[in-house]
């Protein structure tokens, strides 16, 4: 037996500890007791239907193998919902942990000044170096971040400009780049990770893609992706059955030609053919009025010719969308490969989400804005093997105002009282939903028939089993009143219509695709009454009432018991 002196044993132990510390320092950029790094990855309009791991009709196409693998290595959340399915309010909710009336961002014109950029502020208090790269879209400078390189407003798909911290003052601090935005955003993030971050600190990085936001301009290398593949179509593209109400369809479907931007030529104001064929010689063919006439008060009905046209538009639409998604998925691999190669992968909390859902032809709708699930549901999964079990799932009701409190707690802090969201850290780590966890989520789309999309203003509540929506329309705005104050850019424009008021109710267990508005069904009247009580309670709790909008409150009072 070999014998060691106590002095030699002490040296062996010391060298062993030193090697351990060096390895830990290589992995994290900090010492062994420091906090995990956090990367929050968000794509624009990447809906759950566009990810294989959510098992949608598109899953067999395998559109996101790298993101699916990431999701399978952590927890996938099945019931994550946006507070308002439009870019700016959603991003404001994520940054502030607050709903729209509390953070002041109700619509696309809303701004978030540095003093309300709470998430990076709280992360810096916890010792994190903070950065945001890619899409920002909250108009004012993201000055609360230590580093930023962000697209101006929506930004461009090709050769995008960025506003960068340092040098010129915002908004003149512009640098030009070459390439496709998805590639360029990843390049910038990798450069920051390699060369610009302070490796003595943990980092909190928000990595935000523009893709797959319309108008779906993919990198040329994806032009042939899915070219010869038939993309599965939603049944509701051609037959919307009893989805909707007088508020979304008009009496006897008389408003179907103007409400809800469409895949087909149903919507005379905005349809997908107008978007994707605008630079093509076939644009005029699809722009021209439908064969059934142009009267906006004549109900839309499919015939065989219109089905053929809608199918071609849908196929082209989805292929363009999925080519942008493919670019995101491939670039995610580049980012994850860097983390793995530099021993950062297992000590970094990696979050992936979209800023809301997106309609991919369901109900013959495009875009988002609706409270229907394809629009309001966000993809969301988290990988962190030190705390989160691989292959786990949760159906807890999560709102995007909950993101900031959760990230703060995962970083070792405590969510501040001014945030309305709640941390779901324990759900991620245990897979169990606390008994006092919220059983519902609140939604509010403030804009009305704006930007040619034709979505009436509405709010509502969703539980795991049911959904109740109130479309209050535009009767609350008296445009003849010189003292009426509202955001005319988002709350009404040249295509504004006064739309009817109506309720919609869906039994999500029996009708998950929301094809039957059962609001008038006697069997559900008790459930609906309870949901209305919950809706009142939540609106008061979140300071989301209409006490500051008496025109809206007047409509609510007049139609609450309809």
XYZ file of C-alpha atoms in Angstrom:
562
model
C 0.000 0.000 0.000
C 1.319 3.442 -0.902
C 1.397 5.887 2.009
C 1.152 9.694 1.663
C 2.224 12.221 4.264
C -0.347 14.660 5.579
C 1.489 17.490 3.772
C 1.283 15.688 0.437
C -2.409 14.926 0.966
C -3.045 18.588 1.618
C -1.298 19.536 -1.638
C -3.282 16.937 -3.612
C -6.551 18.255 -2.158
C -5.587 21.864 -2.914
C -4.654 21.081 -6.507
C -7.910 19.190 -6.933
C -9.957 22.132 -5.684
C -8.015 24.524 -7.907
C -8.722 22.367 -10.963
C -12.392 22.277 -10.016
C -12.526 26.049 -9.683
C -10.789 26.527 -13.037
C -13.274 24.212 -14.721
C -16.200 26.025 -13.119
C -14.724 29.372 -14.154
C -14.422 28.108 -17.738
C -18.057 27.046 -17.745
C -19.680 30.125 -16.293
C -17.239 32.973 -16.529
C -17.569 33.230 -12.737
C -16.630 31.303 -9.649
C -18.294 28.089 -8.500
C -20.877 29.770 -6.254
C -22.061 32.365 -8.784
C -25.469 32.629 -10.420
C -26.510 30.893 -13.646
C -26.437 32.802 -16.899
C -29.822 33.449 -18.559
C -30.625 33.640 -22.266
C -34.185 34.661 -23.135
C -34.783 33.839 -26.806
C -37.881 35.273 -28.459
C -38.992 35.079 -32.074
C -41.656 37.318 -33.566
C -44.986 35.625 -34.346
C -43.626 32.101 -33.877
C -46.789 30.275 -32.907
C -47.147 26.856 -31.281
C -48.492 25.443 -34.567
C -45.082 26.233 -36.091
C -43.161 23.998 -33.664
C -43.019 20.233 -33.946
C -42.895 19.683 -30.197
C -46.446 21.022 -29.721
C -47.872 18.280 -31.946
C -49.849 20.480 -34.321
C -50.962 19.545 -37.819
C -47.549 20.805 -39.020
C -45.499 18.605 -36.675
C -45.007 15.866 -39.280
C -43.086 18.391 -41.405
C -40.434 18.516 -38.648
C -40.063 22.309 -38.923
C -38.021 22.849 -35.730
C -35.749 19.888 -34.839
C -33.296 21.988 -32.824
C -35.948 23.821 -30.849
C -37.807 20.548 -30.273
C -34.629 19.019 -28.827
C -34.155 22.038 -26.573
C -37.749 21.730 -25.355
C -37.329 18.008 -24.673
C -34.295 18.737 -22.519
C -36.350 20.927 -20.203
C -39.962 21.800 -19.405
C -42.518 22.640 -22.075
C -45.399 24.844 -20.927
C -48.705 24.064 -22.667
C -50.904 26.922 -21.429
C -48.843 30.110 -21.750
C -50.862 33.100 -22.960
C -50.182 36.669 -23.993
C -52.006 39.549 -22.339
C -52.533 41.238 -25.732
C -51.580 39.492 -28.997
C -49.738 42.338 -30.653
C -45.994 43.045 -30.629
C -45.519 46.194 -28.548
C -47.931 45.511 -25.640
C -46.667 41.933 -25.348
C -43.033 43.034 -25.135
C -43.925 45.730 -22.613
C -45.681 43.141 -20.431
C -42.612 40.892 -20.553
C -40.217 43.698 -19.600
C -42.411 45.182 -16.850
C -44.300 42.209 -15.419
C -47.381 44.430 -15.676
C -50.590 44.552 -17.697
C -51.232 47.316 -20.177
C -52.971 49.949 -18.061
C -50.325 49.630 -15.346
C -47.328 49.894 -17.686
C -49.002 52.390 -20.023
C -48.545 50.406 -23.269
C -51.956 49.632 -24.752
C -51.235 49.434 -28.478
C -48.556 49.615 -31.170
C -47.896 53.297 -30.497
C -47.127 52.671 -26.811
C -43.644 53.503 -25.538
C -41.624 52.126 -22.656
C -39.144 54.684 -21.293
C -35.991 53.580 -19.449
C -37.460 54.207 -16.005
C -40.088 51.506 -16.685
C -37.702 48.949 -18.181
C -37.933 46.957 -14.973
C -36.593 43.520 -15.863
C -33.041 44.600 -16.803
C -33.018 46.961 -13.832
C -33.843 44.136 -11.421
C -31.337 41.783 -13.038
C -28.568 44.360 -12.657
C -29.389 44.635 -8.955
C -28.662 40.903 -8.738
C -25.207 41.329 -10.265
C -26.029 40.463 -13.876
C -24.610 42.080 -16.962
C -27.610 42.769 -19.196
C -27.917 42.891 -22.970
C -30.631 42.916 -25.618
C -29.924 42.073 -29.261
C -32.418 42.009 -32.135
C -35.982 43.278 -32.100
C -36.953 45.772 -29.389
C -39.971 47.684 -30.844
C -40.726 49.675 -27.684
C -39.722 52.934 -29.413
C -37.597 54.593 -26.709
C -33.965 53.692 -26.068
C -33.464 50.399 -24.155
C -31.137 52.349 -21.903
C -31.733 50.145 -18.840
C -29.615 47.437 -20.522
C -25.836 47.531 -20.193
C -25.542 46.710 -23.878
C -27.965 46.831 -26.768
C -27.934 46.397 -30.530
C -31.535 46.562 -31.674
C -33.548 46.954 -34.861
C -35.225 50.336 -35.403
C -38.943 49.695 -34.839
C -39.764 46.607 -36.972
C -36.458 46.478 -38.786
C -35.635 44.927 -42.162
C -35.220 41.298 -43.134
C -32.208 42.005 -45.387
C -29.203 44.205 -44.652
C -30.791 45.454 -41.424
C -29.754 48.614 -39.615
C -29.261 48.499 -35.854
C -29.116 51.068 -33.092
C -26.122 50.360 -30.874
C -25.143 51.560 -27.433
C -22.179 53.919 -27.649
C -21.146 56.659 -30.058
C -24.053 58.741 -31.343
C -27.064 59.374 -29.147
C -30.343 57.507 -29.691
C -31.884 57.399 -32.297
C -28.884 58.407 -34.418
C -26.640 55.595 -33.149
C -27.192 53.500 -36.280
C -24.860 50.893 -37.768
C -25.463 49.084 -41.046
C -25.056 45.364 -41.620
C -25.206 42.919 -44.525
C -27.105 39.663 -44.659
C -30.399 38.170 -43.504
C -31.607 39.509 -40.156
C -31.837 36.077 -38.507
C -28.214 35.317 -39.373
C -27.024 38.810 -38.476
C -28.773 38.847 -35.080
C -27.117 35.529 -34.226
C -23.743 36.867 -35.397
C -24.104 39.889 -33.118
C -25.074 37.751 -30.135
C -22.138 35.375 -30.673
C -19.764 38.321 -30.964
C -21.107 39.770 -27.707
C -20.739 36.434 -25.913
C -17.203 35.932 -27.226
C -15.755 39.413 -27.132
C -17.853 42.034 -25.370
C -19.367 40.630 -22.190
C -17.746 40.928 -18.799
C -16.762 37.340 -18.053
C -16.481 38.082 -14.343
C -20.263 38.485 -14.157
C -23.235 36.276 -14.984
C -25.134 37.526 -18.013
C -28.797 38.123 -18.760
C -29.222 38.229 -22.524
C -32.444 38.878 -24.453
C -31.889 37.480 -27.960
C -34.821 38.514 -30.180
C -35.420 37.556 -33.806
C -37.510 39.533 -36.298
C -38.533 36.308 -38.031
C -41.042 34.896 -38.769
C -42.963 38.194 -38.783
C -44.725 38.967 -42.043
C -43.957 39.599 -44.863
C -41.960 36.375 -44.460
C -38.697 37.087 -46.295
C -36.477 34.050 -45.830
C -32.762 33.750 -46.529
C -32.266 32.575 -50.153
C -30.774 29.245 -49.057
C -34.273 28.188 -47.944
C -36.056 28.976 -51.208
C -36.500 25.287 -52.015
C -37.399 24.164 -48.507
C -40.805 22.403 -48.619
C -41.158 23.366 -52.279
C -42.674 20.026 -53.274
C -44.484 19.384 -49.985
C -48.219 19.720 -49.417
C -48.781 21.661 -46.201
C -51.708 20.290 -44.150
C -54.629 22.714 -44.156
C -56.925 23.550 -41.228
C -60.518 22.450 -41.739
C -61.751 25.825 -40.559
C -60.046 27.526 -43.500
C -63.021 26.508 -45.639
C -65.755 26.039 -43.046
C -65.782 28.191 -39.910
C -68.932 26.492 -38.621
C -70.302 28.304 -35.549
C -67.123 30.129 -34.583
C -67.593 33.819 -33.926
C -70.644 35.995 -33.352
C -72.478 38.966 -34.729
C -69.471 41.004 -33.556
C -67.054 39.121 -35.824
C -69.354 38.063 -38.668
C -72.223 40.545 -38.693
C -75.919 39.752 -38.882
C -76.377 36.893 -41.350
C -72.606 37.013 -41.970
C -72.983 40.472 -43.505
C -69.588 41.718 -42.192
C -67.447 38.755 -43.245
C -65.992 40.800 -46.125
C -64.353 43.358 -43.787
C -63.711 41.667 -40.427
C -60.641 39.516 -39.913
C -57.812 39.650 -42.464
C -57.955 36.413 -44.412
C -56.085 33.739 -46.325
C -58.827 33.644 -48.943
C -60.184 36.617 -50.861
C -62.988 36.844 -48.291
C -61.631 40.051 -46.768
C -61.765 42.847 -49.326
C -59.509 45.149 -47.307
C -56.608 42.856 -46.423
C -55.928 39.268 -47.359
C -52.770 37.207 -47.636
C -52.720 37.282 -51.422
C -52.332 41.066 -51.214
C -49.293 40.560 -48.953
C -47.348 37.767 -50.601
C -48.055 38.510 -54.255
C -47.646 42.284 -54.211
C -44.392 42.202 -56.198
C -45.521 39.410 -58.495
C -47.139 39.404 -61.903
C -49.960 37.330 -60.446
C -50.789 39.977 -57.817
C -53.550 41.504 -59.920
C -55.167 38.106 -60.445
C -55.507 37.599 -56.703
C -56.168 41.220 -55.846
C -59.155 41.458 -58.143
C -62.562 41.074 -56.597
C -63.900 37.636 -55.831
C -66.096 35.897 -58.366
C -69.035 36.194 -55.984
C -69.001 40.004 -55.953
C -67.498 42.916 -54.060
C -70.344 44.113 -51.870
C -69.011 44.222 -48.322
C -72.481 43.497 -46.985
C -72.877 40.264 -48.955
C -71.940 37.206 -46.920
C -68.851 35.335 -48.050
C -69.402 31.863 -49.386
C -66.879 29.489 -50.897
C -67.254 27.968 -54.305
C -64.813 25.548 -55.950
C -62.859 28.317 -57.651
C -62.432 30.216 -54.393
C -61.312 27.050 -52.583
C -58.691 26.474 -55.226
C -57.412 30.039 -54.912
C -57.404 29.899 -51.087
C -55.504 26.611 -51.131
C -52.788 28.025 -53.378
C -52.455 31.137 -51.220
C -52.333 29.006 -48.058
C -49.601 26.757 -49.491
C -47.454 29.729 -50.491
C -48.172 31.519 -47.199
C -47.190 28.590 -45.013
C -44.077 27.765 -47.012
C -42.827 31.332 -46.683
C -43.623 31.333 -42.993
C -41.924 27.974 -42.372
C -38.850 28.990 -44.364
C -38.416 31.881 -41.940
C -38.961 29.445 -39.054
C -36.308 27.130 -40.522
C -33.845 30.016 -40.470
C -34.593 30.627 -36.792
C -34.205 26.940 -35.923
C -30.848 26.635 -37.710
C -29.542 29.771 -36.017
C -30.666 28.498 -32.629
C -28.348 25.541 -33.280
C -25.478 27.948 -33.917
C -26.133 29.625 -30.570
C -26.520 26.358 -28.657
C -23.382 24.919 -30.286
C -21.406 27.900 -29.007
C -22.728 27.392 -25.488
C -21.816 23.694 -25.613
C -18.337 24.279 -27.045
C -17.560 26.820 -24.330
C -18.977 24.845 -21.391
C -21.809 27.317 -20.870
C -24.704 25.075 -21.869
C -25.544 23.466 -18.546
C -25.010 26.583 -16.448
C -27.268 28.761 -18.572
C -31.031 28.992 -18.150
C -32.303 28.945 -21.736
C -35.833 30.195 -22.405
C -37.556 30.077 -25.789
C -40.813 31.825 -26.648
C -42.639 33.911 -29.260
C -44.070 37.355 -28.566
C -47.565 35.924 -29.137
C -49.226 33.294 -31.263
C -50.230 33.615 -34.912
C -53.127 32.532 -37.102
C -51.948 30.119 -39.792
C -55.221 29.909 -41.678
C -57.400 28.781 -38.769
C -60.892 30.278 -39.213
C -59.529 31.746 -42.478
C -57.525 34.258 -40.449
C -53.975 35.542 -40.780
C -51.976 37.682 -38.327
C -52.718 37.667 -34.564
C -54.728 40.093 -32.336
C -57.581 37.637 -31.696
C -58.299 35.991 -28.356
C -58.638 32.675 -30.167
C -56.032 30.198 -28.960
C -53.824 30.114 -32.056
C -53.305 33.850 -31.562
C -53.081 34.186 -27.779
C -51.110 31.007 -26.962
C -47.336 31.481 -26.788
C -44.738 28.744 -27.204
C -42.676 28.575 -24.028
C -40.060 26.131 -22.758
C -37.086 26.315 -20.441
C -33.917 24.238 -20.223
C -31.794 24.254 -17.060
C -30.756 20.710 -16.064
C -29.594 21.734 -12.598
C -33.165 22.538 -11.597
C -35.584 21.472 -14.370
C -36.330 17.868 -15.216
C -35.826 16.954 -18.895
C -38.956 15.899 -20.762
C -41.318 17.542 -18.283
C -44.528 19.390 -19.151
C -46.990 21.625 -17.331
C -50.514 22.766 -18.196
C -50.545 25.523 -15.548
C -52.136 28.771 -16.755
C -49.276 31.244 -17.340
C -49.503 34.859 -18.522
C -46.594 36.693 -20.146
C -46.634 39.152 -17.240
C -45.362 36.179 -15.203
C -42.093 35.931 -17.153
C -40.209 38.739 -15.413
C -40.994 37.632 -11.830
C -39.969 34.076 -12.740
C -36.640 35.092 -14.290
C -35.862 37.307 -11.302
C -36.498 34.463 -8.866
C -34.481 32.014 -10.961
C -31.631 34.526 -10.752
C -31.827 34.423 -6.952
C -33.900 37.527 -6.377
C -37.416 38.332 -5.216
C -40.026 39.694 -7.609
C -40.844 43.302 -6.652
C -44.329 44.181 -5.471
C -44.939 46.549 -8.373
C -44.996 43.594 -10.783
C -48.464 42.114 -11.290
C -47.216 38.800 -12.635
C -46.381 35.823 -10.423
C -43.271 33.657 -10.456
C -43.763 30.089 -11.677
C -40.241 29.030 -10.640
C -41.603 26.285 -8.378
C -43.692 24.890 -11.254
C -40.589 24.692 -13.441
C -38.592 22.982 -10.732
C -41.188 20.603 -9.305
C -43.680 20.138 -12.121
C -46.433 20.777 -9.598
C -48.946 23.596 -9.697
C -49.403 25.313 -6.298
C -52.933 25.185 -4.920
C -53.180 28.978 -4.951
C -51.946 29.331 -8.531
C -54.281 31.443 -10.734
C -56.942 29.399 -12.498
C -57.541 31.961 -15.255
C -55.761 34.473 -17.478
C -56.980 37.869 -18.672
C -56.724 39.157 -22.240
C -57.373 42.606 -23.741
C -57.029 43.755 -27.356
C -57.436 47.520 -27.298
C -57.093 48.360 -30.980
C -60.168 48.374 -33.189
C -60.300 47.554 -36.921
C -56.782 48.973 -37.120
C -54.055 48.653 -39.758
C -56.449 47.059 -42.246
C -56.613 43.826 -40.255
C -60.243 44.221 -39.209
C -60.149 42.988 -35.605
C -62.816 44.435 -33.295
C -61.680 45.502 -29.833
C -62.384 42.907 -27.125
C -61.420 41.465 -23.763
C -62.041 38.209 -21.972
C -60.955 35.442 -19.670
C -59.612 31.934 -20.258
C -59.414 28.989 -17.879
C -58.172 25.489 -18.673
C -61.697 24.462 -19.631
C -63.515 27.554 -20.887
C -63.133 30.864 -22.654
C -65.400 33.930 -22.467
C -64.898 36.906 -24.797
C -66.665 40.282 -24.885
C -66.448 42.229 -28.160
C -67.349 45.793 -27.312
C -66.789 47.155 -30.812
C -66.449 50.849 -31.508
C -69.760 52.229 -30.359
C -67.892 53.805 -27.457
C -66.126 56.302 -29.754
C -68.217 59.265 -30.796
C -66.170 60.685 -33.663
C -68.456 63.709 -33.837
C -67.448 64.666 -30.304
C -64.474 67.096 -30.512
C -63.530 66.190 -26.932
C -63.326 62.440 -27.583
C -59.786 61.294 -26.863
C -58.381 58.063 -28.256
C -55.385 56.889 -30.241
C -56.662 57.315 -33.780
C -53.659 55.447 -35.242
C -54.554 52.217 -33.474
C -58.117 52.721 -32.269
C -59.643 53.473 -35.622
C -58.420 54.519 -39.062
C -59.682 54.894 -42.619
C -61.141 51.397 -42.487
C -62.925 51.919 -39.194
C -66.397 50.466 -38.868
C -68.810 50.532 -35.987
C -69.075 46.838 -35.245
C -71.777 45.092 -33.212
C -71.373 44.140 -29.572
C -71.466 40.447 -28.661
C -70.275 37.710 -26.323
C -68.580 34.450 -27.292
C -68.131 31.344 -25.136
C -66.205 28.157 -25.904
C -66.028 24.845 -24.080
C -62.342 24.118 -24.685
C -62.507 20.521 -23.507
C -65.219 19.570 -25.999
C -64.323 22.168 -28.597
C -60.546 22.874 -28.478
C -60.517 24.421 -31.962
C -63.248 26.909 -30.958
C -65.698 26.002 -33.682
C -68.905 26.425 -31.675
C -69.823 29.632 -29.889
C -72.034 28.192 -27.153
C -72.873 31.481 -25.432
C -76.634 30.995 -25.926
C -76.620 27.316 -24.977
C -78.800 26.878 -21.833
C -76.513 24.122 -20.593
C -73.688 26.649 -20.008
C -75.524 29.559 -18.401
C -74.281 28.790 -14.888
C -70.696 28.429 -16.099
C -70.941 31.694 -18.034
C -72.330 33.516 -14.985
C -69.358 32.309 -12.926
C -66.917 33.377 -15.636
C -68.452 36.853 -15.703
C -67.926 37.125 -11.953
C -64.316 36.013 -12.395
C -63.869 38.493 -15.223
C -65.065 41.352 -13.002
C -62.771 40.227 -10.175
C -59.687 39.913 -12.384
C -60.245 43.251 -14.110
C -60.436 44.976 -10.734
C -57.468 43.078 -9.310
C -55.249 43.950 -12.290
C -56.447 47.557 -12.570
C -57.808 46.697 -16.021
C -61.283 48.194 -15.608
C -62.592 50.910 -17.891
C -63.016 53.590 -15.250
C -60.838 55.872 -17.385
C -62.819 55.078 -20.545
C -66.462 55.919 -19.803
C -67.513 55.364 -23.428
C -66.355 51.744 -23.168
C -67.863 51.299 -19.717
C -71.187 52.522 -21.039
C -71.166 49.712 -23.617
C -70.148 47.162 -20.987
C -72.988 48.204 -18.693
C -75.528 48.147 -21.526
C -74.565 44.686 -22.809
C -73.218 42.807 -19.793
C -76.343 40.727 -19.429
C -77.120 40.255 -23.114
